[in-house]
């Protein structure tokens, strides 16, 4: 990478102005990564919604990868591992409580033995092993299971913590809905697009679609393990102050209001997995739309507006796996930003 | 038949319940009364974190290993029952850490998913397993609600016999020596901090073979708070919290789990573990005044009362059964 002095030359002695669109886990982590590792950048996050109103706030935040059918496996594993390692060091630090990051052990159980007993992420999480017969006895309808320790990253705390980290690194946050990249080209040198489902309109990407997820949050402080049905439709994820029960995976469903039939379905299925939940009290019901795509879009394109050509680094389409890979994709997006700083606007005659 | 149980900790209440459940239809009338000056939430059992975990070495005491296993299996059988939360039973996983490799414990096949830690997990040696929690603050009220009545009275054996008590169950824990001197019984004093740290979801126990049992830091999350401890002072009868122990517990706890540093400390508590080289669980006939009284002793469980209570209660019920047989024979032979 060329030294900051060269960057000064390109931008006439001032900092490179980076606009990050989106303030969910992807936007904030990418902004933090850029602000902390590229001193010559001035980072501004622009978003319509901030925590607690983002999609990330609804997610339970368990580190468990979501499959991208068209993204190479080695990339997915790399993003997951970078994220896991990053969060693990936070777990073991005095920041853990404020950041909302902690270790969580539990079980993923299957009614039918899965074709892949040893998924690629099994060597990233801790202590992964096949459940013993004695462990499976508590789940009579299930014949196979995986036991491991992973991390939970609660966005209601994590996003606030990232915002603080961003400000400490000189970054700014503005509430502003961006409806077109042309709004930004005159004030910013590089745009980073982390707008999640918003990219359907903003980046005109019709391959992006919502997968609607509804969850219940219940008070059940005696639950210390996660339990997930391998089919992904039923899960129990204990958090700091409540337990998340899920879920639904309704493709192309844009409905943001709570569906009571979904609520009862979720509660019943979770009680079957963990009978003690019958004694729990429901605190809230929430809906989030997972920004889903066959492959994650993490690449640079050039946006032309008038006589300006501005690099846009897209970082969206994480589906149900945003928190699981956020730091890995933030690192990769940051690398693309670094490369873009050295790119010269071809209309300038320097 | 009149039975007097002395002591309303987990040992007294569970023994009373076990005897009641097994014999109330065989011996009528069977009245069981519990005598105590302290009951929940002020007993030793209430202060204990409630982690099912025996000592690392059973010292060849196969009987205690059997009682531990019976207790675990019994609690596990209730885990999916409607009463489990009211009883204070739930699963929890966690870590046992050592400074050097240790031989595997007798309970490795009793708990669930026992394994050694992977290199990724810890730089030192240790084990991981899933076990059960049994919280005294929930379990004792649940036991009190079940069939036996409790009388609050600083009573001793003499006043018991005035009312014609046939069997006494001595579950007096650390103060058993006040009823009958026992040089093998000594308090294992321990202070704990209760902390508000709900992001902690694993127990962590450390073990230093040089400093002995419980002298090493431990962190045990519960349903209401996290217990942080690591003090064991043999022979210390003081139930007062002290600031030096508080400081030591807190420093070592924060070293073990750095995230604790910003947690709110709710309060301190000090309890006396009823330590004995082995549990006293036997029966004897005592002459009290002009009457003979059968006494079943069930005390000296150290830091493992909750861990082995049910196995001991079953054995106490067995001893009770033997007493019944003996009395019937006596009655029969008079005819």
XYZ file of C-alpha atoms in Angstrom:
685
model
C 0.000 0.000 0.000
C 1.297 3.442 -0.800
C 2.018 5.688 2.155
C -0.392 8.398 3.329
C 1.815 11.096 1.784
C 0.841 9.791 -1.651
C -2.820 9.886 -0.635
C -2.374 13.503 0.337
C -1.197 14.123 -3.182
C -4.376 12.642 -4.674
C -6.738 14.490 -2.402
C -4.838 17.730 -2.360
C -3.539 17.417 1.178
C -6.817 16.511 2.821
C -8.143 13.215 4.192
C -9.897 10.805 1.899
C -13.625 11.121 2.642
C -15.362 7.775 2.947
C -19.144 7.451 3.170
C -20.451 4.207 4.636
C -24.125 3.703 3.859
C -25.924 1.602 6.480
C -25.565 1.377 10.258
C -26.323 -2.259 10.905
C -23.561 -4.632 11.938
C -22.071 -4.596 8.445
C -21.994 -0.809 8.068
C -20.647 -0.083 11.538
C -18.014 -2.815 11.581
C -16.786 -1.838 8.134
C -16.673 1.835 9.174
C -14.721 0.973 12.336
C -12.313 -1.209 10.390
C -11.635 1.571 7.878
C -11.354 4.329 10.498
C -8.988 2.308 12.688
C -6.728 0.922 10.000
C -6.539 3.726 7.439
C -5.475 6.964 9.181
C -5.779 8.951 5.969
C -9.551 8.357 5.829
C -12.333 10.420 7.363
C -15.268 8.055 7.792
C -18.938 9.050 7.960
C -21.740 6.548 8.447
C -25.020 7.613 6.840
C -28.182 5.645 7.552
C -31.906 5.960 7.947
C -31.919 3.542 10.891
C -29.523 3.125 13.791
C -29.604 0.687 16.704
C -32.105 -0.440 18.088
C -33.997 -0.147 14.788
C -31.768 -2.139 12.433
C -32.179 -5.712 11.151
C -29.097 -6.649 13.186
C -30.907 -5.686 16.394
C -33.522 -8.386 15.812
C -30.974 -11.109 15.105
C -29.962 -13.346 17.990
C -26.349 -12.922 16.947
C -25.128 -16.500 17.267
C -21.982 -17.245 15.334
C -23.101 -20.044 13.062
C -22.527 -19.586 9.344
C -25.324 -19.212 6.865
C -24.665 -20.956 3.553
C -24.006 -18.919 0.410
C -24.583 -21.376 -2.449
C -22.518 -19.376 -4.940
C -19.652 -18.143 -2.780
C -16.564 -20.387 -2.616
C -16.392 -22.310 0.666
C -12.851 -21.219 1.457
C -13.990 -17.582 1.452
C -16.925 -18.327 3.696
C -14.672 -20.161 6.122
C -12.147 -17.310 6.091
C -14.787 -14.670 6.830
C -16.225 -16.817 9.620
C -12.862 -17.530 11.182
C -11.791 -13.865 11.083
C -15.037 -12.920 12.815
C -14.857 -15.712 15.383
C -11.259 -14.937 16.317
C -11.987 -11.215 16.562
C -14.969 -11.753 18.845
C -13.190 -14.402 20.916
C -10.557 -11.891 21.950
C -13.345 -9.491 22.987
C -14.981 -12.296 25.030
C -11.821 -12.689 27.030
C -11.361 -8.973 27.649
C -12.857 -6.479 30.076
C -14.886 -5.078 27.155
C -17.022 -8.189 26.791
C -20.007 -7.033 28.831
C -20.226 -3.597 27.198
C -19.762 -5.110 23.729
C -22.418 -7.758 24.403
C -20.130 -10.597 23.368
C -19.881 -13.903 25.245
C -19.280 -17.629 24.852
C -22.291 -19.895 24.529
C -22.319 -23.700 24.376
C -25.084 -25.891 23.144
C -26.423 -28.403 20.702
C -27.523 -28.567 17.087
C -29.825 -31.540 16.682
C -31.099 -33.323 13.593
C -34.109 -35.549 13.060
C -32.343 -37.122 10.111
C -28.595 -37.588 10.031
C -27.178 -34.786 7.852
C -25.056 -35.508 4.791
C -22.235 -33.358 6.182
C -21.544 -34.444 9.753
C -18.396 -32.338 9.904
C -19.177 -28.926 8.370
C -16.346 -26.573 7.353
C -16.869 -24.391 10.421
C -16.473 -27.264 12.878
C -12.776 -26.469 13.280
C -13.455 -22.783 13.920
C -15.925 -23.082 16.800
C -14.629 -24.567 20.051
C -14.794 -28.152 21.214
C -16.931 -29.407 18.320
C -17.918 -33.053 18.688
C -20.763 -35.451 17.945
C -23.306 -35.646 20.750
C -23.112 -38.805 22.837
C -26.127 -41.097 23.227
C -26.584 -39.801 26.770
C -26.676 -36.205 25.491
C -29.192 -37.114 22.765
C -31.533 -38.745 25.264
C -32.903 -35.348 26.199
C -34.064 -34.888 22.593
C -36.148 -38.003 21.914
C -37.230 -37.024 18.384
C -33.673 -36.453 17.215
C -31.186 -39.037 16.132
C -28.019 -37.034 15.574
C -26.445 -33.979 17.123
C -23.437 -31.706 17.317
C -22.194 -30.181 20.540
C -19.932 -27.125 20.506
C -19.121 -23.752 21.997
C -19.630 -20.658 19.905
C -20.087 -16.942 20.512
C -23.145 -14.758 20.843
C -22.837 -11.159 19.776
C -25.818 -9.099 20.924
C -26.268 -6.251 18.521
C -28.294 -4.069 20.860
C -25.019 -3.666 22.787
C -22.490 -4.421 20.069
C -23.695 -1.731 17.689
C -23.532 0.914 20.439
C -20.043 -0.265 21.286
C -19.021 -0.064 17.611
C -20.473 3.449 17.376
C -18.313 4.440 20.347
C -15.248 2.838 18.745
C -15.968 4.683 15.512
C -16.189 8.046 17.240
C -12.957 7.334 19.130
C -11.293 6.752 15.765
C -12.548 10.111 14.482
C -15.584 8.794 12.594
C -19.014 10.429 12.375
C -22.614 9.230 12.254
C -25.454 11.014 10.423
C -29.091 10.080 10.222
C -29.940 10.432 6.545
C -31.742 8.173 4.106
C -29.678 7.691 0.970
C -31.889 7.025 -2.045
C -29.200 7.316 -4.693
C -25.394 7.279 -4.757
C -25.458 10.569 -6.619
C -26.375 12.202 -3.275
C -22.853 11.381 -2.105
C -20.533 11.809 -5.053
C -19.796 15.474 -4.565
C -19.023 15.190 -0.847
C -17.208 11.855 -0.704
C -14.278 10.210 -2.469
C -15.203 6.606 -1.759
C -18.582 5.078 -0.996
C -19.013 1.832 0.927
C -22.450 0.351 0.432
C -23.612 -1.667 3.469
C -27.299 -0.999 3.028
C -28.469 -4.604 3.265
C -31.928 -5.051 1.811
C -31.886 -1.349 0.850
C -29.535 -2.225 -2.000
C -32.476 -3.587 -3.955
C -33.319 0.021 -4.709
C -30.060 1.796 -3.974
C -27.906 -0.515 -6.104
C -30.792 -1.640 -8.304
C -30.083 -5.253 -7.360
C -33.135 -7.404 -7.992
C -31.299 -10.593 -7.042
C -31.549 -9.490 -3.411
C -34.680 -10.585 -1.534
C -35.942 -10.723 2.056
C -36.265 -13.899 4.085
C -38.650 -12.932 6.855
C -37.692 -13.976 10.365
C -39.927 -13.644 13.378
C -38.662 -14.194 16.915
C -39.932 -14.123 20.471
C -37.867 -12.904 23.379
C -38.694 -14.647 26.651
C -37.566 -14.408 30.252
C -35.937 -17.747 31.134
C -32.716 -17.019 33.040
C -32.122 -20.681 33.869
C -31.348 -21.477 30.225
C -27.607 -21.523 29.645
C -27.330 -23.417 26.335
C -28.402 -22.834 22.780
C -30.464 -25.531 21.082
C -30.977 -25.428 17.334
C -32.823 -27.787 15.088
C -30.508 -28.506 12.165
C -33.302 -27.632 9.743
C -32.945 -24.012 10.914
C -36.627 -23.519 11.674
C -36.531 -23.893 15.443
C -33.931 -22.429 17.716
C -33.395 -21.278 21.289
C -30.590 -18.769 21.874
C -30.072 -17.510 25.459
C -28.940 -13.902 25.576
C -27.832 -11.553 28.312
C -31.270 -10.506 29.539
C -33.643 -12.696 27.544
C -33.785 -15.841 25.437
C -34.477 -15.574 21.696
C -36.899 -18.176 20.360
C -37.251 -18.659 16.650
C -38.083 -18.771 13.943
C -39.385 -18.418 10.465
C -37.712 -18.374 7.063
C -40.292 -16.955 4.692
C -38.747 -16.116 1.334
C -39.880 -12.975 -0.466
C -42.061 -11.984 2.482
C -41.807 -8.243 3.225
C -44.299 -8.200 6.108
C -42.808 -6.367 9.100
C -45.674 -6.811 11.528
C -45.842 -9.694 13.989
C -47.892 -12.694 12.878
C -49.628 -14.419 15.812
C -49.791 -17.792 14.073
C -46.015 -17.615 13.635
C -45.657 -16.703 17.339
C -47.633 -19.716 18.550
C -45.821 -21.986 16.129
C -42.440 -20.798 17.360
C -43.386 -21.111 21.025
C -44.807 -24.619 20.609
C -41.826 -25.943 18.679
C -39.366 -24.457 21.153
C -41.253 -25.922 24.122
C -41.018 -29.330 22.493
C -37.268 -28.972 22.307
C -36.943 -27.482 25.805
C -40.001 -28.199 28.020
C -38.949 -25.791 30.787
C -39.805 -22.943 28.379
C -43.461 -23.548 29.177
C -42.712 -21.625 32.394
C -41.169 -18.689 30.583
C -42.795 -15.318 29.966
C -42.796 -13.678 26.558
C -41.263 -10.181 26.738
C -41.426 -9.148 23.079
C -42.048 -10.292 19.518
C -39.996 -8.957 16.613
C -39.600 -9.286 12.879
C -36.479 -8.876 10.754
C -35.943 -9.288 7.026
C -32.727 -11.125 6.240
C -31.064 -9.475 3.189
C -30.577 -12.623 1.153
C -28.633 -13.278 -2.045
C -27.137 -16.408 -3.643
C -23.706 -14.981 -3.158
C -22.524 -12.177 -0.984
C -21.741 -9.051 -2.985
C -18.324 -7.851 -1.889
C -16.658 -6.042 -4.770
C -15.825 -2.649 -6.187
C -17.628 -0.876 -8.994
C -17.287 2.621 -10.331
C -20.207 4.958 -10.135
C -20.285 7.685 -12.730
C -22.015 10.917 -11.956
C -21.355 13.895 -14.198
C -17.593 14.161 -14.541
C -16.920 12.158 -11.371
C -16.143 8.495 -11.196
C -16.411 7.353 -7.605
C -15.416 3.895 -6.398
C -18.229 2.088 -4.579
C -17.347 -0.902 -2.444
C -20.401 -3.069 -2.085
C -20.696 -5.149 1.058
C -24.216 -6.546 1.238
C -26.368 -9.662 0.875
C -25.306 -11.424 4.100
C -28.699 -13.095 4.558
C -28.994 -14.782 7.940
C -25.231 -14.782 8.386
C -24.404 -11.103 8.875
C -23.140 -11.273 12.415
C -21.387 -14.593 11.758
C -19.113 -13.117 9.091
C -19.253 -9.371 9.673
C -15.653 -8.795 10.704
C -14.277 -10.939 7.891
C -16.234 -9.003 5.276
C -15.335 -5.702 6.967
C -11.650 -6.581 6.624
C -12.068 -7.458 2.968
C -14.074 -4.302 2.258
C -11.398 -2.261 4.024
C -8.771 -3.811 1.779
C -10.819 -2.746 -1.260
C -11.001 0.791 0.198
C -7.200 0.845 0.602
C -6.784 -0.183 -3.008
C -9.257 2.491 -4.074
C -7.378 5.269 -2.308
C -4.542 4.701 -4.728
C -6.820 4.816 -7.685
C -6.782 8.069 -9.573
C -9.880 9.674 -10.995
C -9.149 9.391 -14.739
C -10.659 12.828 -15.403
C -7.977 14.529 -13.274
C -4.849 15.422 -15.133
C -2.380 14.792 -12.287
C -44.500 -43.901 64.222
C -43.049 -40.497 65.048
C -39.952 -39.296 63.283
C -38.093 -36.121 64.208
C -35.734 -34.671 61.626
C -33.240 -32.203 63.019
C -31.984 -29.800 60.381
C -33.797 -28.224 57.446
C -31.002 -27.950 54.931
C -31.011 -30.060 51.784
C -30.011 -33.187 53.729
C -32.763 -32.949 56.351
C -35.549 -32.030 53.951
C -34.666 -34.570 51.249
C -34.211 -37.408 53.761
C -37.578 -36.542 55.264
C -39.232 -36.567 51.850
C -37.614 -39.824 50.819
C -38.682 -41.618 53.995
C -42.174 -40.189 53.724
C -42.596 -41.211 50.080
C -41.366 -44.737 50.657
C -43.065 -45.567 53.946
C -46.176 -43.479 54.520
C -48.374 -46.162 53.037
C -46.603 -48.957 54.891
C -46.539 -47.403 58.336
C -49.646 -45.622 59.478
C -49.658 -43.187 61.005
C -46.214 -41.926 59.992
C -45.585 -38.414 61.239
C -42.395 -36.674 60.261
C -41.573 -33.318 61.840
C -38.600 -31.168 61.044
C -36.950 -29.266 63.887
C -34.566 -26.451 63.129
C -33.509 -22.975 64.085
C -32.643 -22.086 60.517
C -34.605 -22.817 57.393
C -34.592 -21.555 53.811
C -33.304 -19.071 52.728
C -30.851 -18.991 55.644
C -29.318 -22.473 55.538
C -25.910 -23.493 54.217
C -27.681 -25.176 51.287
C -29.258 -21.843 50.313
C -25.915 -20.082 50.050
C -24.240 -22.781 47.990
C -24.121 -22.101 44.251
C -25.688 -25.484 43.543
C -23.295 -26.906 40.987
C -23.335 -30.699 40.783
C -19.665 -31.518 40.939
C -18.006 -33.971 43.338
C -14.405 -33.597 44.427
C -11.849 -34.571 41.828
C -10.701 -37.630 43.732
C -13.101 -39.960 45.461
C -10.285 -41.346 47.613
C -11.620 -44.812 46.931
C -14.908 -43.967 48.615
C -17.150 -45.989 46.311
C -20.197 -45.364 48.455
C -19.998 -41.601 48.024
C -19.435 -42.035 44.276
C -22.612 -44.138 44.210
C -24.582 -41.460 46.097
C -23.278 -38.785 43.711
C -24.413 -40.813 40.711
C -27.830 -41.556 42.204
C -28.328 -37.852 42.800
C -27.299 -36.877 39.270
C -29.472 -39.517 37.642
C -32.431 -38.541 39.811
C -32.107 -34.825 38.981
C -31.561 -35.558 35.287
C -34.740 -37.631 35.197
C -36.610 -34.520 36.369
C -35.039 -32.082 33.922
C -37.909 -32.184 31.423
C -40.621 -32.453 34.074
C -43.068 -29.577 34.693
C -41.552 -29.006 38.163
C -37.933 -28.605 37.106
C -37.785 -24.809 37.254
C -39.661 -24.605 40.524
C -37.206 -27.135 41.942
C -34.268 -25.078 40.705
C -32.890 -27.752 38.371
C -31.320 -26.894 35.022
C -28.302 -27.860 32.934
C -25.104 -25.866 32.693
C -21.810 -26.545 30.949
C -18.389 -25.393 31.918
C -14.750 -25.798 32.589
C -12.550 -27.435 35.226
C -9.046 -26.018 34.929
C -5.759 -27.314 36.276
C -2.157 -26.236 36.329
C -1.005 -29.756 35.425
C -2.703 -32.827 33.930
C -4.966 -34.654 36.379
C -6.341 -38.191 36.275
C -9.902 -38.304 34.994
C -12.505 -38.100 37.764
C -14.809 -40.888 38.905
C -17.760 -38.861 37.666
C -16.663 -38.472 34.051
C -19.288 -40.920 32.798
C -21.982 -39.608 35.104
C -22.031 -36.084 33.678
C -22.834 -35.403 30.016
C -20.397 -34.796 27.203
C -17.229 -34.994 29.322
C -14.134 -34.162 27.256
C -10.680 -32.707 27.564
C -10.184 -29.121 26.463
C -8.856 -28.565 22.967
C -5.670 -26.513 22.451
C -7.828 -23.688 21.034
C -9.789 -23.414 24.254
C -7.227 -23.093 26.961
C -3.519 -22.864 27.220
C -3.571 -24.914 30.416
C -5.100 -28.325 31.102
C -8.710 -28.942 31.795
C -12.017 -30.609 31.129
C -15.357 -29.524 29.727
C -18.665 -31.116 30.568
C -22.366 -30.496 30.940
C -23.716 -30.965 34.430
C -26.740 -29.997 36.502
C -27.479 -27.096 38.754
C -29.671 -27.581 41.807
C -30.312 -24.237 43.496
C -31.049 -24.458 47.203
C -33.117 -21.259 47.212
C -35.669 -22.958 44.937
C -35.178 -26.595 45.919
C -35.602 -26.141 49.651
C -38.964 -24.331 49.443
C -40.122 -27.011 47.000
C -39.102 -29.744 49.470
C -40.788 -27.882 52.335
C -44.031 -27.794 50.345
C -44.080 -31.542 49.896
C -45.897 -33.362 52.644
C -43.757 -32.769 55.745
C -44.432 -30.063 58.286
C -41.768 -27.872 59.730
C -41.588 -26.731 63.284
C -39.277 -23.950 64.197
C -37.746 -24.802 67.514
C -34.274 -24.812 69.030
C -34.967 -28.284 70.230
C -32.579 -30.955 71.302
C -33.040 -34.676 71.822
C -34.330 -34.580 75.421
C -37.454 -32.589 74.600
C -38.048 -34.806 71.595
C -38.306 -37.927 73.664
C -40.915 -36.359 75.968
C -43.279 -36.503 73.004
C -42.467 -40.084 72.218
C -40.288 -39.773 69.171
C -39.308 -43.169 67.766
C -36.669 -42.217 65.246
C -34.444 -39.171 65.039
C -32.833 -38.143 61.772
C -29.737 -36.154 62.639
C -29.126 -33.847 59.671
C -27.553 -31.024 61.613
C -24.637 -30.449 59.249
C -21.739 -28.451 60.603
C -23.217 -28.201 64.117
C -23.725 -31.944 64.591
C -21.019 -31.782 67.247
C -23.398 -29.871 69.523
C -25.622 -32.927 69.734
C -22.907 -35.536 69.863
C -19.181 -34.688 69.825
C -17.511 -35.661 66.561
C -13.790 -34.884 66.246
C -13.919 -35.716 62.526
C -16.326 -32.869 61.779
C -14.981 -29.388 61.168
C -16.244 -26.269 59.419
C -14.813 -25.496 55.958
C -15.539 -21.807 55.955
C -16.074 -20.142 52.611
C -17.058 -16.664 51.510
C -18.639 -15.949 48.139
C -19.623 -12.873 46.155
C -22.865 -12.758 44.254
C -22.455 -10.758 41.081
C -24.778 -9.456 38.381
C -23.120 -10.827 35.224
C -25.823 -12.465 33.131
C -23.595 -12.761 30.043
C -21.666 -15.543 31.789
C -23.163 -18.891 30.763
C -20.494 -21.382 31.875
C -19.142 -22.474 35.230
C -15.392 -22.266 35.637
C -13.749 -24.142 38.490
C -10.007 -24.163 39.055
C -8.095 -26.724 41.027
C -4.694 -26.475 42.568
C -3.639 -29.815 44.055
C -1.243 -27.978 46.341
C -3.786 -25.702 47.945
C -6.549 -28.269 48.370
C -10.290 -28.316 47.722
C -12.170 -25.063 47.060
C -9.076 -22.940 47.789
C -8.951 -22.009 44.176
C -11.138 -19.511 42.333
C -14.469 -20.566 40.859
C -17.256 -18.819 38.984
C -20.700 -20.414 38.885
C -23.553 -18.644 37.071
C -27.003 -19.289 38.524
C -30.542 -18.370 37.584
C -30.460 -15.108 39.554
C -26.792 -14.168 39.923
C -23.259 -15.421 39.432
C -21.440 -16.916 42.434
C -17.749 -16.125 42.620
C -15.735 -17.925 45.265
C -12.540 -19.704 46.142
C -12.121 -19.661 49.909
C -11.848 -22.707 52.132
C -10.660 -22.232 55.689
C -10.769 -25.378 57.782
C -11.649 -24.816 61.415
C -12.920 -21.247 60.953
C -16.363 -20.869 62.589
C -16.895 -17.245 61.646
C -19.920 -16.524 59.476
C -18.944 -12.899 59.050
C -17.878 -11.607 55.642
C -14.411 -10.176 55.608
C -12.829 -7.683 53.252
C -9.567 -9.568 52.744
C -11.394 -12.645 51.453
C -13.614 -10.362 49.353
C -10.570 -8.802 47.727
C -8.933 -12.155 47.043
C -12.086 -13.640 45.541
C -12.652 -10.617 43.329
C -9.067 -10.379 42.075
C -8.833 -14.048 41.219
C -12.311 -14.074 39.716
C -11.452 -11.176 37.410
C -8.267 -12.911 36.366
C -10.279 -15.989 35.469
C -12.983 -14.042 33.622
C -11.827 -10.527 32.693
C -15.360 -9.564 31.684
C -16.299 -9.636 35.394
C -14.348 -6.462 35.998
C -17.284 -4.218 35.137
C -19.952 -6.363 36.760
C -21.941 -5.136 39.737
C -21.303 -6.979 43.009
C -24.651 -7.621 44.671
C -23.571 -8.961 48.041
C -21.245 -11.238 50.029
C -22.164 -14.361 51.959
C -20.192 -16.676 54.195
C -21.124 -20.273 54.915
C -19.643 -23.190 56.792
C -19.242 -26.364 54.797
C -19.793 -29.361 57.118
C -16.468 -31.051 56.393
C -15.680 -34.590 57.449
C -13.185 -37.188 56.188
C -16.209 -39.143 55.017
C -19.952 -38.605 55.272
C -21.471 -39.983 58.450
C -24.478 -42.002 57.301
C -25.257 -44.725 59.810
C -27.672 -45.542 62.599
C -27.371 -46.232 66.287
C -29.621 -46.824 69.243
C -29.266 -44.210 71.955
C -30.449 -44.360 75.516
C -32.101 -41.048 76.281
C -33.425 -40.885 79.797
C -35.596 -43.951 80.284
C -36.289 -44.405 76.593
C -34.440 -45.917 73.693
C -34.344 -43.873 70.553
C -33.161 -44.892 67.093
C -30.949 -42.265 65.523
C -29.978 -42.076 61.862
C -27.011 -39.782 61.327
C -26.727 -38.075 57.958
C -24.167 -35.283 58.090
C -20.652 -34.240 57.119
C -21.157 -33.712 53.368
C -18.570 -30.931 53.097
C -18.951 -28.967 49.892
C -20.911 -31.764 48.223
C -24.240 -31.736 50.012
C -26.370 -30.823 47.024
C -24.244 -33.081 44.811
C -24.920 -36.218 46.833
C -28.101 -35.432 48.771
C -30.484 -37.788 47.011
C -28.221 -40.826 47.188
C -27.835 -40.131 50.912
C -31.578 -39.676 51.327
C -32.142 -43.077 49.682
C -29.607 -44.641 52.037
C -31.226 -42.922 55.039
C -34.532 -44.419 53.906
C -32.840 -47.830 53.694
C -31.597 -47.423 57.263
C -35.098 -46.407 58.300
C -36.447 -49.562 56.686
C -33.994 -51.646 58.700
C -35.171 -49.917 61.878
C -38.769 -50.728 60.979
C -37.894 -54.381 60.474
C -36.044 -54.459 63.795
C -38.999 -52.926 65.647
C -41.481 -55.340 64.087
C -39.315 -58.256 65.048
C -39.120 -56.894 68.582
C -42.885 -56.494 68.719
C -43.412 -59.933 67.189
C -41.058 -61.640 69.614
C -42.983 -60.253 72.590
C -46.141 -61.970 71.504
